[in-house]
Structures are given as structure tokens and as C-alpha cells.
């Protein structure tokens, strides 16, 4: 998956609430500083909290190292802090760490490790992990290729509102991958993704309006291009990183 995909996901998957942290106030201050572009202040607040073991601060610090905000970019440091948060049960950090293992960013590339972390987060309804886990089954990455398993996890993410999962679910209905082919179902999920600004879904709907609702093959070039690149929508946001 390309860098744009991973960057957008890294922003999304660290969207954790402050309510579970014993230092909610300082983290909220850090969030405010980050939002106004004062990364140095955000890092100054977060770093000691992370070192003291606060799991959400660790997850946020991983994000800052991943993007190089307030610090030189370092995937190795990002992975280090994501791991600390993941081991304390931060599902978003588990998903982030899984993504780094899938792509070999800051860690040795390992589908087995990626799957391990995705499964932990997906089991607790982390929609990004659900999408990634489903996509690994879809491509047969580290697991036997299975549309049935892919559909199971991608549908979970789609039903939680993930635009990428909605697009992929529409695509699977379009081709009849793991489900009976249904243009009606495909259009339903494409529309949901398009409403969130997912460009490829919008393009597909435009093609259908021009060529008729019962013909999908003519618009597969744009769909397949997006599918192969794994491009995620850029409108997804977290409270800590807005692209």
C-alpha cells in the first residue's frame, strides 16, 4: 500500500479518547497545541507522560515520530512508542503497529506480526484494523486468500462508517467476490463512500449515471487503479492529526 494510504491511516488510527487516561488534562493541552501547529509544545507535554507509562501519550508520541511533527521523522521511534501503547491495550496503536509490520516501516516486514496486531484491535471493533485485516484476506497476504473472511471484516468496518471499507464492499458486490453479484448493493456502498468524499466511489457513480445502472465493467479501470494503489480517502480525521 502506498505512502499516501499509510499516512492517512496513521492519522486515523491514533484517534483515541482522553477519558481513559489518568492525565487527560495535559493530553488535551497537547492536542490543542498540536491542532494549532505548535508541535514543539505538544511534544514537550507528551514526552514525559509517555516515558511515565501513559498509554495514550505513548500512542500520540508514536504519531508524532511517524509524521515527523515536532521531531525528525523516525519510523523506528514511532514503532517503539506504538508498541508500548499497543501492549497496554490501545486498540488504535495495535492497528498502527500492525500497519507498520505489514509494510516494514521501522520494523522487519512481517505479515504474521501484522495479522497478530490487526486481530487484537479488530476483535475490539477498531474499524481500521477490521479493514486492514479484511484486506489481507482479500489479497492473501500472510493468510490463504479468502473472500469470505475478507467480506466478514470489511463489512464490519463498512458498517461502522469507514469509507475505504464501504468502497471495497461495493467493489466486492460489483464483481460478486464472496457474495452474489448485486449492482444494487454495490451502488449502495459506493454511495456511502462517495458521501464521505471517497473520490473513486464518486467517479464510479458518475460513470454509472452516464452509462446506465446495469453496466459496471466500463468503469472498472478507475476502480482497479484505486484498488491496486490502496489509496484511502484524505478526508478522514482524528482529534490529534488532521490531514
Short mmCIF file of C-alpha atoms in Angstrom, two decimals:
data_model
loop_
_atom_site.label_atom_id
_atom_site.label_comp_id
_atom_site.label_asym_id
_atom_site.label_seq_id
_atom_site.Cartn_x
_atom_site.Cartn_y
_atom_site.Cartn_z
CA UNK A 1 0.00 0.00 0.00
CA UNK A 2 1.34 3.37 -0.94
CA UNK A 3 2.66 6.09 1.30
CA UNK A 4 -0.47 8.26 0.99
CA UNK A 5 -2.55 5.33 2.17
CA UNK A 6 -0.35 4.65 5.17
CA UNK A 7 -0.08 8.30 6.12
CA UNK A 8 -3.83 8.79 6.08
CA UNK A 9 -4.30 5.65 8.12
CA UNK A 10 -1.64 6.56 10.64
CA UNK A 11 -3.55 9.77 11.27
CA UNK A 12 -6.83 7.97 11.68
CA UNK A 13 -5.78 5.07 13.83
CA UNK A 14 -4.39 7.16 16.66
CA UNK A 15 -7.75 8.79 17.26
CA UNK A 16 -8.14 7.70 20.86
CA UNK A 17 -10.23 9.31 23.55
CA UNK A 18 -8.71 11.03 26.53
CA UNK A 19 -11.28 9.76 29.01
CA UNK A 20 -9.33 6.63 29.82
CA UNK A 21 -6.12 8.45 30.67
CA UNK A 22 -5.14 9.48 34.16
CA UNK A 23 -3.64 12.65 32.70
CA UNK A 24 -6.50 13.76 30.49
CA UNK A 25 -5.87 17.46 31.12
CA UNK A 26 -2.26 17.55 29.90
CA UNK A 27 -3.13 15.41 26.89
CA UNK A 28 -5.94 17.76 25.98
CA UNK A 29 -3.45 20.64 26.22
CA UNK A 30 -1.12 18.73 23.92
CA UNK A 31 -3.95 18.10 21.49
CA UNK A 32 -4.79 21.80 21.41
CA UNK A 33 -1.14 22.70 20.82
CA UNK A 34 -0.90 20.16 18.01
CA UNK A 35 -4.06 21.48 16.36
CA UNK A 36 -2.65 24.99 16.23
CA UNK A 37 0.61 23.73 14.76
CA UNK A 38 2.69 24.14 17.91
CA UNK A 39 4.28 20.71 17.66
CA UNK A 40 7.19 21.56 19.93
CA UNK A 41 4.81 22.31 22.81
CA UNK A 42 2.77 19.20 22.10
CA UNK A 43 5.87 17.03 22.20
CA UNK A 44 7.16 18.72 25.34
CA UNK A 45 3.92 17.83 27.13
CA UNK A 46 3.56 14.34 25.74
CA UNK A 47 7.10 13.02 26.01
CA UNK A 48 7.40 12.85 29.81
CA UNK A 49 3.90 11.39 30.11
CA UNK A 50 4.80 8.68 27.62
CA UNK A 51 8.01 7.93 29.49
CA UNK A 52 5.98 7.58 32.70
CA UNK A 53 3.84 4.93 31.01
CA UNK A 54 0.70 6.79 29.95
CA UNK A 55 -0.58 4.65 27.10
CA UNK A 56 -2.38 7.40 25.21
CA UNK A 57 0.63 9.70 25.41
CA UNK A 58 2.71 6.83 24.02
CA UNK A 59 0.30 6.41 21.13
CA UNK A 60 0.37 10.14 20.36
CA UNK A 61 4.15 10.24 20.56
CA UNK A 62 4.28 7.40 18.07
CA UNK A 63 2.16 9.51 15.74
CA UNK A 64 4.49 12.49 16.04
CA UNK A 65 7.51 10.37 15.18
CA UNK A 66 5.63 8.77 12.29
CA UNK A 67 4.91 12.13 10.68
CA UNK A 68 7.98 13.97 11.91
CA UNK A 69 5.91 16.61 13.69
CA UNK A 70 7.94 18.38 16.36
CA UNK A 71 10.73 15.86 15.86
CA UNK A 72 12.67 14.31 12.97
CA UNK A 73 10.63 11.57 11.33
CA UNK A 74 11.60 8.15 12.63
CA UNK A 75 9.61 5.03 11.87
CA UNK A 76 11.73 3.12 14.36
CA UNK A 77 10.76 5.52 17.17
CA UNK A 78 7.15 5.52 16.01
CA UNK A 79 7.06 1.73 16.17
CA UNK A 80 8.69 1.78 19.61
CA UNK A 81 6.03 4.02 21.10
CA UNK A 82 3.14 2.41 19.26
CA UNK A 83 4.30 -0.94 20.66
CA UNK A 84 4.32 0.36 24.22
CA UNK A 85 0.76 1.66 23.80
CA UNK A 86 -0.35 -1.48 21.95
CA UNK A 87 0.93 -3.71 24.74
CA UNK A 88 -1.19 -1.68 27.16
CA UNK A 89 -4.29 -2.33 25.10
CA UNK A 90 -4.68 0.82 22.99
CA UNK A 91 -6.50 -0.67 20.03
CA UNK A 92 -5.62 2.21 17.70
CA UNK A 93 -1.93 1.72 18.46
CA UNK A 94 -2.29 -2.01 17.81
CA UNK A 95 -3.71 -1.18 14.41
CA UNK A 96 -0.90 1.29 13.74
CA UNK A 97 1.76 -1.21 14.72
CA UNK A 98 0.14 -3.85 12.54
CA UNK A 99 0.29 -1.47 9.60
CA UNK A 100 3.99 -0.83 10.21
CA UNK A 101 4.71 -4.56 10.26
CA UNK A 102 2.66 -5.08 7.12
CA UNK A 103 4.78 -2.53 5.27
CA UNK A 104 8.11 -2.97 7.06
CA UNK A 105 8.23 0.61 8.36
CA UNK A 106 10.65 0.85 11.27
CA UNK A 107 10.33 -2.88 11.91
CA UNK A 108 11.17 -6.03 9.94
CA UNK A 109 8.35 -6.67 7.48
CA UNK A 110 6.17 -9.46 8.84
CA UNK A 111 2.65 -10.40 7.80
CA UNK A 112 2.44 -12.67 10.84
CA UNK A 113 3.07 -9.75 13.21
CA UNK A 114 0.76 -7.51 11.23
CA UNK A 115 -2.02 -10.07 11.47
CA UNK A 116 -1.42 -10.53 15.20
CA UNK A 117 -1.89 -6.85 15.96
CA UNK A 118 -4.73 -6.36 13.49
CA UNK A 119 -6.63 -9.24 15.02
CA UNK A 120 -6.27 -7.87 18.54
CA UNK A 121 -7.60 -4.47 17.53
CA UNK A 122 -10.26 -5.81 15.15
CA UNK A 123 -11.68 -8.04 17.89
CA UNK A 124 -12.40 -4.86 19.85
CA UNK A 125 -14.20 -3.14 16.95
CA UNK A 126 -11.30 -0.99 15.77
CA UNK A 127 -12.65 -0.25 12.30
CA UNK A 128 -9.24 0.45 10.74
CA UNK A 129 -7.88 -2.89 11.91
CA UNK A 130 -11.01 -4.58 10.61
CA UNK A 131 -10.48 -3.04 7.19
CA UNK A 132 -6.78 -3.94 7.13
CA UNK A 133 -7.43 -7.49 8.31
CA UNK A 134 -10.11 -7.92 5.67
CA UNK A 135 -7.79 -6.52 3.02
CA UNK A 136 -5.08 -9.02 3.94
CA UNK A 137 -7.56 -11.84 3.45
CA UNK A 138 -8.67 -10.21 0.22
CA UNK A 139 -5.10 -10.22 -1.13
CA UNK A 140 -3.97 -13.40 0.60
CA UNK A 141 -1.17 -11.64 2.46
CA UNK A 142 0.12 -13.96 5.18
CA UNK A 143 -3.10 -15.96 5.08
CA UNK A 144 -4.85 -18.11 2.49
CA UNK A 145 -6.78 -15.80 0.18
CA UNK A 146 -10.42 -15.83 1.25
CA UNK A 147 -13.18 -13.55 0.01
CA UNK A 148 -15.45 -14.91 2.74
CA UNK A 149 -13.08 -13.78 5.51
CA UNK A 150 -12.34 -10.54 3.69
CA UNK A 151 -16.05 -9.81 3.41
CA UNK A 152 -16.63 -10.54 7.09
CA UNK A 153 -14.09 -7.99 8.32
CA UNK A 154 -14.57 -5.38 5.62
CA UNK A 155 -18.31 -5.39 6.22
CA UNK A 156 -17.73 -4.74 9.94
CA UNK A 157 -15.64 -1.69 9.11
CA UNK A 158 -18.06 -0.50 6.44
CA UNK A 159 -21.00 -0.70 8.82
CA UNK A 160 -19.04 1.45 11.28
CA UNK A 161 -18.66 4.12 8.59
CA UNK A 162 -15.17 3.51 7.18
CA UNK A 163 -15.22 4.96 3.63
CA UNK A 164 -12.47 2.67 2.34
CA UNK A 165 -14.31 -0.39 3.59
CA UNK A 166 -17.54 0.89 2.07
CA UNK A 167 -15.85 1.30 -1.30
CA UNK A 168 -14.25 -2.14 -1.11
CA UNK A 169 -17.54 -3.72 -0.06
CA UNK A 170 -19.25 -2.10 -3.02
CA UNK A 171 -16.48 -3.38 -5.26
CA UNK A 172 -16.92 -6.93 -3.97
CA UNK A 173 -20.66 -6.78 -4.66
CA UNK A 174 -19.91 -5.35 -8.09
CA UNK A 175 -17.75 -8.34 -9.00
CA UNK A 176 -19.55 -10.96 -6.95
CA UNK A 177 -16.48 -11.65 -4.80
CA UNK A 178 -17.63 -13.70 -1.80
CA UNK A 179 -21.22 -12.59 -2.35
CA UNK A 180 -23.81 -12.93 -5.10
CA UNK A 181 -23.19 -10.20 -7.64
CA UNK A 182 -25.51 -7.30 -6.93
CA UNK A 183 -25.28 -3.91 -8.62
CA UNK A 184 -27.87 -2.56 -6.21
CA UNK A 185 -25.71 -3.46 -3.20
CA UNK A 186 -22.62 -2.17 -4.98
CA UNK A 187 -24.28 1.18 -5.62
CA UNK A 188 -25.49 1.40 -2.03
CA UNK A 189 -21.97 1.07 -0.64
CA UNK A 190 -20.38 3.23 -3.34
CA UNK A 191 -22.83 5.99 -2.44
CA UNK A 192 -21.96 5.74 1.23
CA UNK A 193 -18.25 6.07 0.41
CA UNK A 194 -18.90 8.88 -2.07
CA UNK A 195 -20.87 10.83 0.54
CA UNK A 196 -17.70 10.85 2.65
CA UNK A 197 -15.65 12.25 -0.24
CA UNK A 198 -14.08 9.00 -1.45
CA UNK A 199 -13.01 10.08 -4.93
CA UNK A 200 -13.01 6.72 -6.69
CA UNK A 201 -16.53 5.98 -5.48
CA UNK A 202 -17.66 9.37 -6.78
CA UNK A 203 -16.05 8.64 -10.15
CA UNK A 204 -17.71 5.25 -10.32
CA UNK A 205 -21.14 6.72 -9.65
CA UNK A 206 -20.55 9.33 -12.35
CA UNK A 207 -19.66 6.60 -14.85
CA UNK A 208 -22.83 4.72 -13.96
CA UNK A 209 -25.01 7.78 -14.43
CA UNK A 210 -23.59 8.22 -17.92
CA UNK A 211 -23.71 4.57 -18.98
CA UNK A 212 -26.63 3.10 -17.08
CA UNK A 213 -27.06 1.33 -13.73
CA UNK A 214 -26.87 -2.19 -15.18
CA UNK A 215 -23.39 -1.82 -16.65
CA UNK A 216 -20.35 -1.73 -14.38
CA UNK A 217 -17.48 -3.10 -16.45
CA UNK A 218 -16.86 0.14 -18.31
CA UNK A 219 -15.88 1.91 -15.08
CA UNK A 220 -13.57 -0.76 -13.67
CA UNK A 221 -10.40 0.93 -14.90
CA UNK A 222 -10.74 3.75 -12.38
CA UNK A 223 -11.85 1.32 -9.66
CA UNK A 224 -8.99 -1.08 -10.24
CA UNK A 225 -6.47 1.75 -10.28
CA UNK A 226 -7.65 2.84 -6.84
CA UNK A 227 -7.86 -0.75 -5.62
CA UNK A 228 -4.31 -1.59 -6.66
CA UNK A 229 -2.85 1.54 -5.13
CA UNK A 230 -4.89 1.06 -1.95
CA UNK A 231 -5.49 4.81 -1.83
CA UNK A 232 -7.53 5.88 1.17
CA UNK A 233 -9.67 8.98 1.32
CA UNK A 234 -7.93 12.07 2.64
CA UNK A 235 -10.96 13.45 4.47
CA UNK A 236 -10.61 11.10 7.44
CA UNK A 237 -9.50 12.91 10.57
CA UNK A 238 -8.52 12.32 14.14
CA UNK A 239 -8.61 14.76 17.01
CA UNK A 240 -4.82 14.72 17.02
CA UNK A 241 -3.91 14.80 13.31
CA UNK A 242 -5.94 16.41 10.56
CA UNK A 243 -4.68 15.93 7.02
#
